[in-house]
Short mmCIF file of C-alpha atoms in Angstrom, two decimals:
data_model
loop_
_atom_site.label_atom_id
_atom_site.label_comp_id
_atom_site.label_asym_id
_atom_site.label_seq_id
_atom_site.Cartn_x
_atom_site.Cartn_y
_atom_site.Cartn_z
CA MET Z 1 -2.85 -6.08 30.43
CA ALA Z 2 -1.66 -2.47 30.41
CA LEU Z 3 -5.24 -1.28 30.00
CA ARG Z 4 -6.38 -3.45 32.91
CA ALA Z 5 -3.80 -1.78 35.13
CA MET Z 6 -5.41 1.58 34.50
CA SER Z 7 -8.78 2.90 35.56
CA LYS Z 8 -10.84 5.98 34.72
CA ASN Z 9 -9.07 9.34 34.35
CA GLY Z 10 -5.63 7.73 34.20
CA ASN Z 11 -5.62 6.68 37.86
CA PHE Z 12 -4.53 3.23 38.88
CA ALA Z 13 -7.33 0.94 39.94
CA ASN Z 14 -6.42 0.23 43.57
CA GLY Z 15 -6.73 3.74 45.01
CA ASN Z 16 -4.32 6.03 46.80
CA ASP Z 17 -4.37 4.98 50.49
CA ALA Z 18 -1.15 4.07 52.30
CA ALA Z 19 -2.09 0.38 52.62
CA SER Z 20 -2.13 -0.09 48.88
CA ALA Z 21 1.20 1.62 48.12
CA ASP Z 22 2.94 -1.72 47.45
CA VAL Z 23 0.14 -2.81 45.16
CA THR Z 24 0.30 0.51 43.32
CA ALA Z 25 4.04 0.10 42.76
CA ALA Z 26 3.53 -3.46 41.49
CA VAL Z 27 0.73 -2.41 39.14
CA LYS Z 28 2.78 0.50 37.79
CA GLY Z 29 5.79 -1.76 37.30
CA THR Z 30 3.71 -4.33 35.45
CA ALA Z 31 2.13 -1.69 33.23
CA ILE Z 32 5.54 -0.21 32.37
CA SER Z 33 6.93 -3.68 31.64
CA VAL Z 34 4.05 -4.54 29.31
CA VAL Z 35 4.32 -1.27 27.39
CA THR Z 36 8.11 -1.64 27.08
CA LYS Z 37 7.81 -5.19 25.74
CA ALA Z 38 5.15 -4.13 23.25
CA LEU Z 39 7.31 -1.26 22.00
CA ASP Z 40 10.36 -3.54 21.72
CA THR Z 41 8.35 -6.04 19.68
CA LEU Z 42 7.06 -3.26 17.44
CA ASN Z 43 10.61 -1.92 16.99
CA ILE Z 44 11.87 -5.35 15.91
CA ALA Z 45 8.99 -5.77 13.45
CA ILE Z 46 9.67 -2.35 11.92
CA ARG Z 47 13.39 -3.10 11.54
CA LYS Z 48 12.70 -6.45 9.88
CA THR Z 49 10.24 -4.83 7.47
CA ILE Z 50 12.70 -2.08 6.55
CA ASP Z 51 15.55 -4.58 6.10
CA SER Z 52 13.37 -6.71 3.85
CA GLY Z 53 12.38 -3.68 1.77
CA LEU Z 54 15.98 -2.51 1.42
CA LYS Z 55 17.05 -6.01 0.39
CA THR Z 56 14.39 -5.98 -2.34
CA VAL Z 57 15.57 -2.57 -3.55
CA LYS Z 58 19.19 -3.76 -3.60
CA GLU Z 59 18.27 -6.86 -5.60
CA THR Z 60 16.19 -4.79 -8.00
CA MET Z 61 18.99 -2.31 -8.57
CA GLU Z 62 21.52 -5.15 -8.85
CA ILE Z 63 24.02 -3.31 -6.67
CA ASN Z 64 27.47 -4.87 -6.66
CA LEU Z 65 29.55 -3.72 -3.71
CA HIS Z 66 32.76 -4.45 -5.61
CA ASP Z 67 32.01 -2.17 -8.57
CA ILE Z 68 33.96 1.04 -8.93
CA PRO Z 69 31.67 4.03 -8.36
CA ILE Z 70 31.18 6.41 -11.25
CA SER Z 71 32.72 9.81 -10.63
CA PRO Z 72 31.03 13.01 -11.82
CA GLU Z 73 33.71 13.40 -14.52
CA GLN Z 74 33.01 9.95 -15.95
CA ASN Z 75 29.30 10.64 -15.87
CA THR Z 76 29.74 13.95 -17.76
CA LEU Z 77 31.89 12.26 -20.40
CA LYS Z 78 29.25 9.58 -20.97
CA LEU Z 79 26.56 12.23 -21.34
CA LEU Z 80 28.66 14.12 -23.89
CA LEU Z 81 29.24 10.97 -25.92
CA ILE Z 82 25.57 10.04 -25.87
CA THR Z 83 24.33 13.49 -26.92
CA SER Z 84 26.92 13.95 -29.66
#
């Protein structure tokens, strides 16, 4: 629909005379509405895809939000014990 609202060289299809000013405004409004709706739909699809991917990563890593994070000191101690 957005492509139908446009003509060659980026000009709207109904011309530029004063009698068609209302039609031009309506066509521009429709084109803007269609593009906005398409971008909103694309945005939602991207967010759902990212959320799904992050959920898969979380499940794979088996992240538990209630675990105590490892501090750098604890990590160093574990490395020393392993290499000794």
